[in-house]
Amino acid sequence: MSSVPFPFTAVVGQTDLRLALLLNAVSPAVGGVLVRGEKGTAKSTAVRALSALLPQVDVVPGCRFSCAPGAPDPACPDGPHEPGAGAARPARMVELPVGASEDRLVGALDIERALSEGVKAFEPGLLADAHRGILYVDEVNLLHDHLIDLLLDAAAMGASYVEREGVSVRHAARFLLVGTMNPEEGELRPQLLDRFGLTVEVAASREPAQRVEVVRRRLAYEDDPAAFAIRWADEEHEVRARVVAARALLPQVSLGDTALLQIAAACAGFEVDGMRADIVMARTATALAAWAGRTSVRKEDVRQAALLALPHRRRRNPFDAPGLDEEMLDRILDGFPDEEPEPEPDPEPQGPDDGGDGDGGGPDGDGGGVPPQHDGPPAGDADSPEAAPDAPDTTREDAPQPSAQGSGAAEQAPVAAAEPFRTKVLSVPGLGEGAAGRRSRARTAHGRTTGSQRPRGHLTKLHLAATVHAAAPHQKARGRAGRGLVIRKDDLRQATREGREGNLVLFVVDASGSMAARQRMSAVKGAVMSLLLDAYQRRDKVGLITFRGSGAELALPPTSSVDAAAARLERLPTGGRTPLAAGLLKAHEVLRVERLRDPSRRPLLVVVTDGRATSAGVPGGRPGDTPRELSGRSARLLASEGIASVVVDCESGPVRLGLAGVLAADLGAPAVTLDGLRADSLAGLVKNVRTAVTHTASLNSVSRRAA
């Protein structure tokens, strides 16, 4: 990677993205930006380029926490600092890797030195490095939940706290937080979405001329990064000066009563929870006015602020797409009269872009505008295709799925899913060591302390009682004379903790003709949707296999995006025979591959079927094997490998064969009906997927007689 970043003003299109980043550069109090979009849409390029536009910062020489010379942090661990001249340096852009540890993020106390040498030593983390700069989190949706919580708490409080075994360190941590994510790889929880000030949806342009310009500029940059940067130096300087001018003007901007009423009406009209949206909109509208060189907030500023601050706050569950009805927004804002315009300020503080040159950057532009682009297609010419964030996904999802069902399947039109409900807790037995989540018990870095062990590598979580217990018998031999213990490195003990992990929940859904009754399939889809919602909340990966006709297919490979699984399920066709064995063997194959990719993530197999098997759907087998015998053998293969499973029995009607109970017995799994899956049903809570083996075994003989 070149040491010369791609110029911010050379980014083609992406008007909303560039505007949101610049508004945060003008007013970091806006609260950061979450950039959502498909891969290859210049998300990371634009963020990394922003740091070159930020003004330099003055810091206390030698301070690891970037204290300002004029107002040093009184609680700075490197302080106290004497007043004096500072050293100027560029604003930093710090990147937080997805796999970073908590110590790497917030810093670490050296417990070994604290106990053995009595030294309070603190090693700053990335939050300290990012103070007064930019903290960039690529693929923020893949970051562990506890790291996101720490990150957003620091961003909200402007400080980072590290507390461990009675030793506490606090330091200032004020930064511009920018996160990027690809929604196909999973969503952030609504509570976390709300903590980002603004959100922007980006997509690749569908205009050939604009795509050509993107390629032309990228190739020119890769051929000679330094020469390309020089070519855009004047534009970079203009925007940098305009950011400085807008920052200086910001305290003078007034937010009138009419603008406040418009903000409140917009937030209430779109039923946004809490008050954070109102505050963010107010700060954003003020920053927009300063960026446009004005000292008063206008209706167009409030409208633009709503488009940036509200879409992600309207998301109620993972199946809701972020968005805002602009016609409704206009109706809300039109209900308030415009305030009397105030005289425009002197042109000096407005920056070099002022002057009404027609690029949208002056006071009469569209909400303040963005940096002009002097060659190539104008940025605004192709904004409309980029403003449709779900266009590429819709195209991809609506494409015909490869059929493994055979032409003989009497396919029926998909039916809508019933209303989702809160499901019982399904978990994998035993103690895992997978990725942090909220489903099954696991050894984790966070949770309740269950014991201690000798540290493997650097000590991170001290078990104080076990350490004292290990050191106590040796005090006389070590010549202890005072009140304190003499502790050596070999005495230190690491705390072992138990929390929850996320699992791979693989759905195997029967889409055959026996499931095709419209009311029945709607209930089945509603149940699977409910389980998908539960998987989202518990931070699981999900996969979807369907079987009907002459075979089974992997409708959705294991992914963190429950949105994609819900979309595939919604369009699931039904009809044809029931190749149950094919569905189970396909599940065995998928789980085998996933075990190699991610051996620490334990699977949970959820088979949604009435238990019928009317077609083999698989090659081979012994002569004379019936489809039911093949499905039983396939189920016992999964059980022999210790795969935790649960069968959702979809059989209905006055006469029931109990075949799902037979399948559950072969899998060594519980069977639960659609009604019994509800958390508020009268049946007992499913705490472990193996707890019902005895019950299903008792049903076995009855079910076989009925069959």
XYZ file of C-alpha atoms in Angstrom:
707
model
C 0.000 0.000 0.000
C 1.273 3.433 -0.913
C 2.229 5.812 1.898
C 0.489 8.599 -0.071
C -3.267 8.370 0.583
C -5.788 8.725 -2.220
C -6.951 12.380 -2.235
C -10.350 12.962 -0.666
C -11.406 15.389 -3.394
C -10.564 12.819 -6.078
C -13.226 10.361 -4.885
C -15.839 10.125 -7.648
C -19.473 10.603 -6.613
C -20.454 9.365 -3.114
C -21.821 12.819 -2.294
C -23.564 11.823 0.936
C -20.533 9.915 2.194
C -18.165 12.822 1.666
C -20.613 15.315 3.156
C -21.162 13.204 6.296
C -17.418 12.841 6.852
C -16.814 16.564 6.374
C -19.614 17.495 8.785
C -17.954 15.379 11.459
C -14.643 17.053 10.675
C -16.348 20.416 11.234
C -18.156 19.284 14.404
C -16.896 16.041 16.018
C -19.817 16.361 18.477
C -22.084 15.060 15.674
C -21.043 11.594 16.812
C -19.323 9.868 13.929
C -20.433 8.116 10.758
C -21.506 4.568 9.960
C -20.958 3.802 6.277
C -23.025 0.895 4.941
C -22.529 -0.507 1.472
C -21.437 -3.275 -0.797
C -17.796 -4.093 -1.297
C -15.724 -1.974 -3.664
C -17.544 1.330 -3.155
C -14.634 3.466 -1.872
C -15.782 3.350 1.767
C -12.312 2.773 3.197
C -10.639 5.010 0.607
C -12.774 8.019 1.545
C -12.298 7.506 5.277
C -8.517 7.156 5.040
C -8.351 10.246 2.833
C -10.235 12.367 5.367
C -7.309 12.573 7.811
C -5.349 14.736 5.371
C -8.095 17.385 5.545
C -8.091 17.741 9.320
C -6.161 20.665 10.820
C -2.952 19.956 12.696
C -3.181 19.575 16.466
C -0.904 21.056 19.132
C 0.190 18.490 21.740
C 2.288 18.497 24.891
C 5.739 17.183 23.909
C 6.273 13.648 25.162
C 2.657 13.105 26.256
C 1.425 9.712 25.058
C -2.187 10.897 25.342
C -1.989 13.953 23.047
C -2.913 16.543 25.674
C -3.472 20.084 24.379
C -0.838 22.519 25.776
C -3.408 25.193 26.535
C -5.812 22.854 28.348
C -4.097 19.626 29.373
C -6.171 16.823 30.863
C -5.794 17.118 34.661
C -6.203 13.328 34.972
C -3.675 12.477 32.250
C -1.570 9.465 33.350
C 1.528 11.241 31.979
C 0.681 14.462 33.838
C 0.512 16.842 35.446
C 1.694 19.013 32.566
C 3.150 22.461 33.056
C 1.801 25.205 30.766
C 4.057 25.823 27.817
C 4.482 25.719 24.078
C 3.228 22.669 22.252
C 4.405 20.726 19.258
C 2.201 20.637 16.150
C 1.574 17.329 14.406
C -0.972 16.041 11.870
C -4.201 14.582 13.198
C -3.899 10.813 13.399
C -6.115 8.212 11.820
C -6.014 5.028 13.904
C -7.449 1.784 12.563
C -8.991 -0.778 14.914
C -8.539 -4.336 13.578
C -11.530 -6.667 13.795
C -9.521 -9.182 15.820
C -8.157 -6.661 18.342
C -8.213 -7.525 22.037
C -9.692 -5.401 24.803
C -6.203 -4.537 26.048
C -5.218 -3.363 22.573
C -8.251 -1.072 22.437
C -8.317 0.543 25.882
C -4.767 -0.125 27.040
C -3.443 -2.436 29.723
C -2.216 -2.207 33.263
C 0.918 -4.253 33.815
C -0.378 -6.331 36.722
C 2.845 -8.313 36.952
C 4.909 -5.172 37.645
C 2.215 -3.728 39.892
C 2.267 -6.768 42.188
C 5.891 -7.807 42.002
C 7.551 -4.359 41.791
C 4.878 -2.057 43.159
C 4.960 -0.003 39.925
C 1.771 1.402 38.427
C 2.585 0.951 34.748
C 0.015 1.629 32.013
C 0.451 0.927 28.316
C -1.929 3.118 26.260
C -4.214 1.527 23.704
C -5.729 2.613 20.429
C -8.238 4.922 22.130
C -5.348 7.006 23.460
C -3.681 7.047 20.034
C -6.920 8.260 18.414
C -7.481 11.156 20.856
C -8.099 14.354 18.855
C -8.003 12.377 15.610
C -9.974 9.684 13.760
C -10.710 6.150 14.952
C -11.613 3.995 11.966
C -13.223 0.562 12.345
C -13.470 -1.372 9.098
C -16.112 -4.139 9.144
C -17.486 -2.796 12.415
C -20.338 -5.315 12.274
C -17.797 -8.141 12.699
C -16.272 -6.603 15.827
C -17.018 -8.402 19.085
C -19.897 -6.907 21.038
C -17.886 -6.103 24.169
C -15.346 -4.154 22.080
C -18.135 -2.185 20.404
C -19.599 -1.362 23.816
C -16.225 -0.100 25.078
C -15.686 1.873 21.893
C -19.046 3.599 21.909
C -18.914 4.314 25.639
C -15.583 6.072 25.167
C -16.955 8.002 22.185
C -19.991 9.124 24.204
C -18.067 10.116 27.371
C -14.927 11.460 25.729
C -12.808 9.379 28.098
C -11.531 5.831 28.500
C -11.477 3.998 31.813
C -9.311 0.982 32.616
C -10.017 -0.687 35.924
C -8.468 -3.904 37.087
C -8.047 -5.388 40.565
C -8.525 -2.059 42.320
C -6.156 -0.097 40.057
C -7.855 2.547 37.895
C -6.609 4.694 35.019
C -8.586 7.327 33.139
C -7.534 9.393 30.135
C -9.239 11.625 27.593
C -10.423 9.938 24.393
C -12.249 12.305 22.065
C -12.152 11.253 18.452
C -14.111 11.128 15.233
C -15.553 7.601 15.067
C -16.059 6.142 11.598
C -17.243 2.604 10.958
C -17.747 0.837 7.654
C -19.659 -2.367 7.036
C -21.082 -4.604 4.348
C -24.667 -5.510 5.375
C -24.329 -8.864 3.586
C -21.944 -9.956 6.346
C -24.338 -9.207 9.207
C -26.017 -6.286 10.921
C -25.310 -4.235 14.004
C -27.816 -4.332 16.844
C -30.304 -1.405 16.820
C -28.915 -0.179 20.159
C -25.461 0.130 18.599
C -26.751 1.695 15.394
C -28.267 4.462 17.499
C -24.849 5.333 18.947
C -23.491 6.392 15.551
C -24.396 9.990 14.816
C -24.925 9.670 11.065
C -25.284 6.834 8.616
C -24.728 6.730 4.878
C -25.706 4.083 2.337
C -23.269 3.771 -0.562
C -23.474 1.767 -3.760
C -21.491 1.595 -6.952
C -22.725 3.868 -9.714
C -24.678 2.280 -12.570
C -23.651 5.102 -14.933
C -20.965 3.863 -17.364
C -19.351 7.313 -17.655
C -18.909 7.612 -13.901
C -17.551 4.067 -13.599
C -15.036 4.880 -16.320
C -13.883 7.913 -14.358
C -13.461 5.809 -11.209
C -11.219 3.365 -13.072
C -9.253 6.160 -14.763
C -8.450 7.898 -11.478
C -7.604 4.692 -9.667
C -5.179 3.580 -12.354
C -3.559 7.028 -12.430
C -3.122 6.901 -8.649
C -1.583 3.423 -8.696
C 0.828 4.367 -11.499
C 2.246 7.350 -9.570
C 0.628 8.142 -6.185
C 2.807 11.207 -5.546
C 2.080 12.807 -8.911
C -1.632 12.062 -8.556
C -1.673 13.702 -5.110
C 0.067 16.797 -6.491
C -2.555 17.028 -9.204
C -5.261 17.313 -6.540
C -3.270 19.413 -4.066
C -5.113 22.669 -4.789
C -8.539 21.073 -4.238
C -7.308 19.436 -1.039
C -6.019 22.764 0.232
C -9.329 24.491 -0.519
C -11.379 21.920 1.377
C -8.919 21.872 4.291
C -9.187 25.655 4.578
C -12.960 25.441 4.400
C -13.042 22.912 7.262
C -10.945 25.298 9.371
C -13.236 28.213 8.515
C -16.383 26.202 9.303
C -14.944 25.164 12.666
C -14.272 28.796 13.499
C -17.782 29.830 12.433
C -19.570 26.979 14.245
C -19.896 28.696 17.674
C -21.626 31.645 16.009
C -24.364 29.554 14.346
C -27.778 30.002 15.965
C -30.389 27.266 16.088
C -33.747 29.038 16.112
C -37.010 27.871 17.646
C -38.476 27.061 14.239
C -35.544 24.777 13.386
C -35.830 23.067 16.778
C -39.553 22.478 16.223
C -38.826 21.035 12.774
C -36.238 18.677 14.283
C -38.578 17.555 17.046
C -41.484 17.087 14.605
C -39.344 14.997 12.255
C -38.128 12.709 15.045
C -41.635 12.332 16.467
C -43.197 11.832 13.048
C -40.858 8.960 12.230
C -41.362 7.446 15.716
C -37.687 7.466 16.589
C -36.950 6.096 20.053
C -35.217 8.258 22.642
C -33.805 11.765 22.332
C -30.395 11.062 20.807
C -31.768 11.566 17.285
C -33.008 15.075 18.153
C -29.634 16.049 19.577
C -27.688 14.600 16.638
C -29.975 16.334 14.133
C -29.484 19.661 15.916
C -25.710 19.314 15.846
C -25.729 18.164 12.228
C -27.950 21.030 11.060
C -25.669 23.486 12.854
C -22.607 21.967 11.196
C -24.341 22.141 7.798
C -24.993 25.853 8.282
C -21.360 26.460 9.268
C -20.145 24.415 6.284
C -22.298 26.593 4.021
C -20.871 29.736 5.649
C -24.079 30.793 7.402
C -24.825 31.769 10.989
C -28.421 30.500 11.041
C -29.960 27.087 10.405
C -32.406 26.815 7.516
C -35.038 24.241 6.614
C -32.767 22.652 4.016
C -30.200 22.076 6.755
C -32.785 20.309 8.910
C -33.908 18.211 5.933
C -30.356 17.121 5.099
C -29.681 16.402 8.776
C -32.750 14.141 8.920
C -31.624 12.199 5.845
C -28.285 11.498 7.516
C -29.337 11.007 11.153
C -32.684 9.186 11.071
C -32.653 6.220 8.634
C -30.693 3.821 10.843
C -32.695 4.811 13.925
C -35.955 3.596 12.406
C -34.728 -0.005 12.271
C -36.803 -2.017 14.743
C -35.524 -5.530 13.963
C -32.923 -7.102 11.656
C -35.453 -7.609 8.864
C -36.210 -3.891 8.575
C -34.255 -2.078 5.888
C -32.913 1.337 6.929
C -34.532 4.165 5.054
C -36.599 7.327 5.210
C -39.717 8.410 3.330
C -38.609 11.746 1.876
C -42.133 12.761 0.878
C -43.289 12.302 4.461
C -40.273 14.290 5.663
C -41.162 17.160 3.343
C -44.768 17.159 4.574
C -43.570 17.383 8.183
C -41.155 20.229 7.491
C -43.622 22.130 5.311
C -45.886 22.448 8.333
C -43.545 25.063 9.789
C -42.988 28.532 8.316
C -39.480 29.520 7.342
C -37.687 31.851 9.701
C -36.776 35.305 8.492
C -33.408 35.004 6.711
C -30.530 36.706 8.469
C -27.903 38.758 6.640
C -25.140 36.629 5.220
C -21.792 36.808 7.058
C -18.648 38.266 5.613
C -17.081 35.974 3.024
C -13.740 35.616 4.842
C -14.656 32.737 7.175
C -16.365 30.733 4.466
C -13.285 29.213 2.885
C -12.071 29.125 -0.686
C -15.136 27.300 -2.041
C -17.400 30.319 -1.509
C -18.295 32.580 -4.373
C -21.246 30.959 -6.138
C -19.212 29.128 -8.754
C -22.027 26.706 -9.402
C -20.468 23.655 -7.773
C -22.936 23.511 -4.890
C -20.289 24.518 -2.383
C -21.418 28.072 -1.622
C -24.116 29.336 0.697
C -26.798 28.767 -1.914
C -25.783 25.169 -2.554
C -27.680 22.055 -1.615
C -27.222 21.974 2.126
C -23.600 23.031 2.001
C -22.338 20.873 -0.817
C -19.194 18.798 -1.087
C -15.750 19.368 -2.575
C -15.882 20.120 -6.283
C -14.408 17.752 -8.834
C -12.859 19.568 -11.722
C -12.319 16.739 -14.132
C -14.442 13.790 -15.038
C -18.221 13.653 -14.716
C -19.799 15.943 -12.097
C -20.377 14.148 -8.827
C -24.064 14.956 -8.823
C -24.801 13.399 -12.230
C -24.980 9.870 -10.941
C -26.165 10.306 -7.406
C -29.578 8.819 -8.026
C -28.382 5.271 -8.747
C -26.037 5.438 -5.776
C -28.874 6.484 -3.518
C -30.590 3.122 -4.008
C -28.635 0.990 -1.558
C -30.587 -2.191 -2.050
C -30.535 -2.183 -5.821
C -27.623 -4.593 -6.233
C -28.859 -6.915 -3.507
C -32.351 -6.982 -5.014
C -30.945 -7.887 -8.384
C -28.856 -10.632 -6.889
C -31.557 -12.023 -4.595
C -34.248 -11.988 -7.277
C -32.143 -13.994 -9.689
C -33.498 -17.509 -10.305
C -32.067 -19.984 -7.844
C -30.382 -23.117 -9.196
C -32.899 -25.898 -9.019
C -32.066 -29.286 -7.570
C -35.718 -30.280 -7.306
C -36.334 -31.768 -10.715
C -38.887 -30.862 -13.294
C -41.467 -33.176 -11.787
C -41.994 -30.994 -8.747
C -45.425 -29.385 -8.708
C -44.090 -26.026 -7.605
C -46.413 -23.642 -5.776
C -46.047 -19.916 -5.373
C -44.228 -18.735 -2.222
C -46.404 -17.662 0.691
C -45.726 -14.921 3.211
C -44.418 -15.793 6.640
C -46.645 -15.537 9.672
C -45.878 -12.978 12.370
C -42.603 -13.823 14.179
C -42.694 -14.589 17.898
C -40.249 -14.978 20.774
C -38.867 -18.511 20.773
C -37.554 -20.783 23.467
C -33.836 -20.951 24.091
C -32.114 -23.672 22.076
C -28.499 -24.255 23.039
C -25.633 -26.633 22.363
C -24.650 -28.843 25.326
C -21.249 -28.743 26.977
C -18.739 -25.933 27.230
C -17.402 -24.403 24.035
C -14.648 -21.965 23.147
C -16.162 -20.243 20.129
C -16.747 -16.620 19.199
C -18.427 -14.462 21.826
C -22.204 -14.482 21.597
C -25.334 -15.148 23.615
C -26.420 -18.731 23.005
C -24.376 -21.574 24.539
C -22.024 -21.831 27.514
C -18.372 -21.225 26.653
C -15.002 -20.235 28.048
C -14.681 -16.554 27.224
C -12.618 -13.509 28.137
C -15.689 -11.951 29.761
C -18.230 -13.468 32.090
C -18.351 -14.906 35.568
C -15.118 -16.187 37.085
C -15.156 -19.976 37.467
C -11.564 -20.770 38.452
C -7.911 -20.016 37.832
C -4.900 -21.326 35.944
C -1.311 -20.417 35.256
C -1.187 -17.716 32.567
C -0.366 -18.752 29.033
C 1.615 -15.794 27.776
C 0.763 -12.272 28.956
C -1.432 -12.043 32.057
C -4.723 -10.309 31.243
C -7.243 -11.254 33.959
C -5.660 -11.688 37.386
C -7.275 -14.060 39.869
C -6.194 -12.232 43.008
C -7.261 -14.828 45.587
C -5.543 -17.661 43.731
C -2.386 -15.550 43.355
C -2.265 -14.803 47.076
C -2.960 -18.475 47.847
C -0.064 -19.537 45.620
C 2.363 -17.014 47.179
C 1.400 -17.412 50.843
C 3.268 -20.675 51.674
C 6.590 -19.205 50.469
C 6.711 -15.961 52.452
C 9.129 -17.195 55.139
C 11.503 -18.701 52.593
C 11.474 -15.444 50.645
C 12.458 -13.440 53.710
C 9.284 -11.452 54.126
C 9.883 -8.727 56.719
C 7.089 -6.161 56.251
C 3.328 -6.337 55.959
C 3.177 -6.808 52.187
C 3.370 -10.145 50.416
C 6.452 -11.070 48.449
C 5.026 -12.134 45.078
C 6.942 -13.581 42.184
C 5.930 -14.117 38.611
C 5.352 -17.829 39.128
C 2.676 -17.019 41.716
C 0.433 -15.149 39.286
C -2.792 -16.873 38.315
C -5.041 -16.133 35.356
C -8.802 -16.099 35.995
C -10.847 -18.503 33.892
C -14.262 -17.171 32.974
C -17.469 -18.561 31.579
C -19.806 -16.644 29.331
C -21.792 -17.320 26.161
C -20.760 -18.084 22.611
C -22.405 -17.700 19.234
C -23.082 -20.865 17.264
C -23.632 -21.883 13.674
C -27.386 -22.458 13.388
C -28.040 -24.488 10.241
C -31.688 -24.684 9.188
C -32.839 -27.673 7.124
C -36.325 -26.798 5.880
C -38.767 -29.219 4.261
C -40.309 -27.491 1.220
C -42.040 -30.546 -0.254
C -45.669 -30.958 -1.246
C -46.644 -32.325 2.169
C -45.699 -28.910 3.610
C -47.338 -26.900 0.852
C -50.691 -26.039 2.409
C -50.659 -22.244 2.400
C -51.675 -21.753 6.021
C -49.273 -24.435 7.180
C -46.283 -23.153 5.216
C -46.977 -19.639 6.426
C -46.765 -20.896 10.011
C -43.559 -22.794 9.229
C -41.940 -19.712 7.702
C -43.049 -17.638 10.669
C -41.395 -20.123 13.029
C -38.135 -20.114 11.055
C -38.236 -16.296 10.899
C -38.615 -16.284 14.675
C -35.594 -18.560 15.045
C -33.637 -16.320 12.674
C -34.504 -13.296 14.799
C -33.337 -15.206 17.870
C -30.092 -16.106 16.059
C -29.532 -12.437 15.220
C -29.983 -11.401 18.833
C -27.630 -14.151 20.024
C -24.917 -13.265 17.444
C -24.985 -16.580 15.583
C -24.037 -17.468 12.057
C -26.897 -18.971 10.075
C -27.247 -21.183 7.028
C -30.277 -22.473 5.116
C -30.794 -25.818 3.340
C -34.067 -26.670 1.605
C -35.183 -29.995 0.189
C -38.047 -30.945 -2.107
C -38.646 -32.808 -5.371
C -35.566 -34.823 -6.241
C -32.889 -33.314 -4.004
C -31.617 -30.685 -1.578
C -29.809 -27.415 -2.107
C -27.818 -24.985 0.016
C -30.037 -21.936 -0.351
C -27.727 -19.809 1.798
C -24.162 -20.723 2.826
C -23.367 -20.019 6.495
C -23.249 -16.263 7.021
C -23.661 -13.624 9.705
C -26.405 -11.907 7.683
C -29.814 -13.040 8.883
C -31.299 -10.534 6.412
C -30.093 -12.701 3.543
C -31.504 -15.842 5.171
C -34.875 -14.140 5.704
C -34.959 -13.003 2.063
C -34.261 -16.523 0.771
C -36.873 -18.005 3.099
C -39.507 -15.476 2.034
C -39.205 -16.577 -1.610
C -38.995 -20.293 -0.848
C -41.174 -22.271 -3.308
C -42.843 -25.523 -2.275
C -44.083 -28.684 -3.941
C -42.979 -32.126 -5.024
C -41.792 -35.194 -3.156
C -39.872 -35.281 0.137
C -36.153 -36.227 -0.117
C -35.492 -36.036 3.636
C -32.260 -38.050 3.409
C -30.883 -35.618 0.822
C -31.510 -32.686 3.157
C -29.767 -34.391 6.079
C -26.760 -35.451 3.989
C -26.445 -31.943 2.580
C -26.382 -30.674 6.167
C -23.642 -33.194 7.003
C -21.563 -31.958 4.074
C -22.008 -28.263 4.968
C -21.113 -28.847 8.613
C -18.019 -30.832 7.635
C -16.736 -27.936 5.533
C -17.574 -25.358 8.216
C -15.759 -27.433 10.828
C -12.587 -27.045 8.792
C -13.118 -23.298 8.304
C -14.037 -22.440 11.880
C -13.396 -25.394 14.209
C -14.174 -23.440 17.386
C -17.739 -22.511 16.371
C -20.071 -25.304 17.385
C -23.106 -26.099 15.197
C -26.773 -26.399 16.060
C -28.860 -28.220 13.442
C -32.545 -27.218 13.251
C -34.615 -29.583 11.058
C -38.037 -28.184 10.168
C -40.208 -31.009 8.778
C -43.207 -33.250 9.334
C -40.874 -36.257 9.168
C -42.228 -37.761 5.958
C -39.738 -39.256 3.476
C -41.154 -40.153 0.045
C -38.040 -39.807 -2.135
C -34.430 -40.860 -1.665
C -32.904 -37.883 -3.424
C -29.398 -39.317 -3.017
C -27.354 -41.692 -5.164
C -26.177 -45.057 -3.883
C -27.664 -46.914 -0.960
C -28.362 -50.594 -0.458
C -30.813 -52.367 -2.762
C -34.296 -52.249 -1.354
C -33.653 -49.273 0.950
C -36.787 -47.232 1.407
C -36.626 -43.418 1.606
C -37.490 -43.678 5.311
C -34.621 -46.076 5.978
C -32.227 -43.783 4.114
C -33.332 -40.782 6.152
C -32.939 -42.737 9.391
C -29.421 -43.788 8.461
C -28.533 -40.206 7.512
C -29.856 -38.949 10.848
C -27.849 -41.529 12.785
C -24.717 -40.435 10.870
C -25.202 -36.887 12.157
C -25.846 -38.168 15.683
C -22.697 -40.336 15.640
C -20.590 -37.209 15.076
C -22.067 -35.485 18.106
C -23.895 -32.778 16.164
C -26.460 -31.107 18.408
C -29.868 -31.002 16.739
C -33.501 -30.138 17.310
C -36.505 -31.172 15.203
C -39.371 -28.726 14.703
C -42.392 -30.963 14.106
C -44.663 -29.348 11.508
C -47.248 -32.128 11.346
C -50.819 -30.933 11.797
C -54.339 -32.274 11.545
C -56.406 -34.725 13.576
C -54.423 -37.790 12.436
C -50.692 -37.607 13.150
C -48.112 -40.226 12.263
C -45.418 -39.018 14.650
C -42.664 -39.384 12.039
C -40.880 -36.251 13.245
C -40.508 -37.991 16.622
C -38.857 -40.952 14.902
C -36.434 -38.613 13.144
C -35.681 -36.866 16.439
C -34.869 -40.187 18.084
C -32.472 -41.076 15.244
C -30.793 -37.683 15.627
C -30.653 -37.994 19.432
C -32.513 -34.701 19.569
C -35.688 -33.252 21.060
C -38.770 -32.683 18.956
C -40.783 -29.530 19.506
C -44.028 -28.559 17.787
C -44.602 -25.195 16.153
C -46.774 -24.132 19.081
C -44.310 -25.549 21.585
C -41.537 -23.439 20.071
C -43.072 -20.293 21.524
C -41.387 -19.004 24.649
C -44.762 -18.285 26.256
C -46.217 -21.742 25.604
C -47.197 -24.082 28.440
C -44.474 -26.576 27.575
C -41.231 -26.483 29.552
C -38.281 -24.374 28.377
C -35.827 -26.149 26.080
C -32.557 -25.463 27.884
C -30.476 -28.100 26.161
C -31.013 -29.780 22.827
C -30.306 -33.205 24.319
C -32.644 -33.027 27.294
C -35.557 -34.579 25.407
C -33.772 -37.694 24.148
C -35.508 -39.889 26.707
C -38.894 -38.473 25.792
C -38.358 -38.923 22.051
C -37.152 -42.474 22.604
C -40.425 -43.277 24.382
C -42.303 -41.939 21.350
C -40.249 -44.116 19.053
C -42.183 -47.329 19.438
C -45.557 -45.567 19.185
C -44.469 -43.694 16.078
C -43.205 -46.816 14.349
C -46.511 -48.591 14.941
C -48.368 -45.591 13.539
C -46.116 -45.568 10.473
